[in-house]
GROMACS .gro file of C-alpha atoms in nm:
model
  122
    1MET     CA    1  -0.543   3.367   3.654
    2PRO     CA    2  -0.920   3.328   3.457
    3LEU     CA    3  -0.946   3.030   3.205
    4HIS     CA    4  -1.058   3.086   2.873
    5TYR     CA    5  -1.099   2.765   2.665
    6LEU     CA    6  -1.141   2.521   2.987
    7ASP     CA    7  -1.422   2.466   3.146
    8PHE     CA    8  -1.352   2.222   3.443
    9ASP     CA    9  -1.656   2.028   3.603
   10TYR     CA   10  -1.620   1.920   3.988
   11SER     CA   11  -1.681   1.596   4.129
   12GLU     CA   12  -1.567   1.406   4.488
   13ASP     CA   13  -1.550   1.036   4.562
   14TYR     CA   14  -1.685   0.973   4.881
   15GLU     CA   15  -1.265   0.943   5.008
   16GLY     CA   16  -1.289   1.312   4.976
   17THR     CA   17  -1.003   1.295   4.695
   18GLY     CA   18  -1.140   1.562   4.421
   19THR     CA   19  -1.126   1.622   4.100
   20PHE     CA   20  -1.126   1.928   3.808
   21ASP     CA   21  -1.228   1.725   3.432
   22ALA     CA   22  -1.221   1.958   3.129
   23MET     CA   23  -1.216   1.917   2.752
   24ALA     CA   24  -1.173   2.201   2.511
   25ALA     CA   25  -1.202   2.197   2.116
   26ALA     CA   26  -0.996   2.365   1.936
   27SER     CA   27  -0.915   2.508   1.543
   28PRO     CA   28  -0.558   2.472   1.429
   29ALA     CA   29  -0.578   2.842   1.538
   30GLN     CA   30  -0.700   2.827   1.894
   31TRP     CA   31  -0.505   2.479   1.913
   32PRO     CA   32  -0.177   2.689   2.040
   33ALA     CA   33  -0.374   2.837   2.304
   34VAL     CA   34  -0.533   2.538   2.434
   35GLN     CA   35  -0.179   2.376   2.504
   36ALA     CA   36  -0.100   2.697   2.677
   37GLU     CA   37  -0.383   2.659   2.902
   38VAL     CA   38  -0.374   2.327   2.992
   39ALA     CA   39   0.072   2.405   3.013
   40GLN     CA   40  -0.043   2.688   3.284
   41VAL     CA   41  -0.237   2.547   3.503
   42LEU     CA   42   0.016   2.222   3.472
   43ALA     CA   43   0.260   2.412   3.562
   44TRP     CA   44   0.086   2.535   3.856
   45ALA     CA   45   0.069   2.227   4.022
   46HIS     CA   46   0.381   2.162   3.991
   47ALA     CA   47   0.518   2.464   4.149
   48HIS     CA   48   0.245   2.509   4.426
   49PHE     CA   49   0.273   2.146   4.503
   50PRO     CA   50   0.579   2.005   4.381
   51ASP     CA   51   0.690   1.687   4.593
   52THR     CA   52   0.352   1.581   4.672
   53PHE     CA   53   0.243   1.497   4.261
   54GLY     CA   54   0.125   1.109   4.191
   55PRO     CA   55  -0.134   0.859   4.245
   56ALA     CA   56  -0.281   0.870   4.580
   57GLU     CA   57  -0.217   0.506   4.656
   58GLU     CA   58   0.079   0.556   4.607
   59GLY     CA   59   0.109   0.868   4.864
   60GLY     CA   60   0.085   1.152   4.564
   61GLU     CA   61  -0.174   1.474   4.692
   62TRP     CA   62  -0.256   1.469   4.322
   63ASP     CA   63  -0.247   1.410   3.989
   64TYR     CA   64  -0.382   1.365   3.633
   65ASP     CA   65  -0.442   1.227   3.276
   66ILE     CA   66  -0.413   1.426   3.011
   67SER     CA   67  -0.552   1.295   2.637
   68ALA     CA   68  -0.574   1.422   2.291
   69VAL     CA   69  -0.761   1.318   1.933
   70GLN     CA   70  -0.754   1.512   1.634
   71GLU     CA   71  -1.055   1.418   1.435
   72VAL     CA   72  -1.146   1.621   0.997
   73SER     CA   73  -1.476   1.652   0.995
   74THR     CA   74  -1.621   1.536   0.638
   75PRO     CA   75  -1.985   1.729   0.577
   76LEU     CA   76  -2.193   1.500   0.385
   77ALA     CA   77  -2.495   1.594   0.134
   78MET     CA   78  -2.823   1.385   0.202
   79GLU     CA   79  -3.090   1.341  -0.072
   80PHE     CA   80  -3.430   1.109  -0.040
   81ASP     CA   81  -3.504   0.892  -0.359
   82SER     CA   82  -3.876   0.842  -0.321
   83ALA     CA   83  -3.812   0.682  -0.653
   84THR     CA   84  -3.631   0.439  -0.435
   85GLY     CA   85  -3.729   0.477  -0.152
   86ARG     CA   86  -3.349   0.502  -0.039
   87ILE     CA   87  -3.121   0.831   0.139
   88ALA     CA   88  -2.781   0.912  -0.041
   89THR     CA   89  -2.506   1.052   0.071
   90HIS     CA   90  -2.254   1.247  -0.095
   91PRO     CA   91  -1.908   1.313   0.094
   92SER     CA   92  -1.783   1.754   0.028
   93THR     CA   93  -1.452   1.922   0.101
   94PRO     CA   94  -1.329   1.804   0.436
   95GLY     CA   95  -1.308   2.096   0.676
   96ALA     CA   96  -1.008   2.220   0.882
   97PRO     CA   97  -0.911   1.949   1.195
   98ARG     CA   98  -1.005   1.987   1.488
   99THR     CA   99  -0.814   1.881   1.798
  100THR     CA  100  -0.987   1.781   2.166
  101VAL     CA  101  -0.834   1.791   2.478
  102THR     CA  102  -0.943   1.615   2.754
  103LEU     CA  103  -0.773   1.648   3.136
  104SER     CA  104  -0.857   1.612   3.447
  105ILE     CA  105  -0.602   1.713   3.799
  106SER     CA  106  -0.771   1.498   4.122
  107GLY     CA  107  -0.637   1.531   4.421
  108SER     CA  108  -0.655   1.633   4.829
  109SER     CA  109  -0.939   1.844   4.957
  110ALA     CA  110  -0.634   2.144   5.032
  111PHE     CA  111  -0.462   2.065   4.641
  112CYS     CA  112  -0.867   2.189   4.489
  113THR     CA  113  -0.914   2.381   4.672
  114ALA     CA  114  -0.581   2.608   4.605
  115LEU     CA  115  -0.676   2.513   4.285
  116ARG     CA  116  -1.010   2.673   4.254
  117GLU     CA  117  -0.819   2.957   4.346
  118ALA     CA  118  -0.582   2.999   4.145
  119PHE     CA  119  -0.764   3.013   3.855
  120GLU     CA  120  -1.127   3.108   3.981
  121LEU     CA  121  -1.287   2.706   3.922
  122GLU     CA  122  -1.624   2.710   4.124
   0.00000   0.00000   0.00000
């Protein structure tokens, strides 16, 4: 199941717990597809490791953290005034909002191996 929006980076701590971190930024038209991809990954994890979700310090085999932010970008026109030596800025029309989601999934070696294989992660 290749992913199209989430691009995971992998790291491992000294105890052998692996963490996959991904970030995806989406336009309003792309946002439903990004949400579906995040849901697909989390649904897979819950389906394949159903009774082991939770923090490692509480005996869990895997856990995740997810957050998102929506921002509207307003381009600024900039002009240098040679008479005053200053830069003047003028806001132009705001663009469409972009939503950025971050997803971190951590887990045991077995969980990370299975996740890597299921989603063809490097």
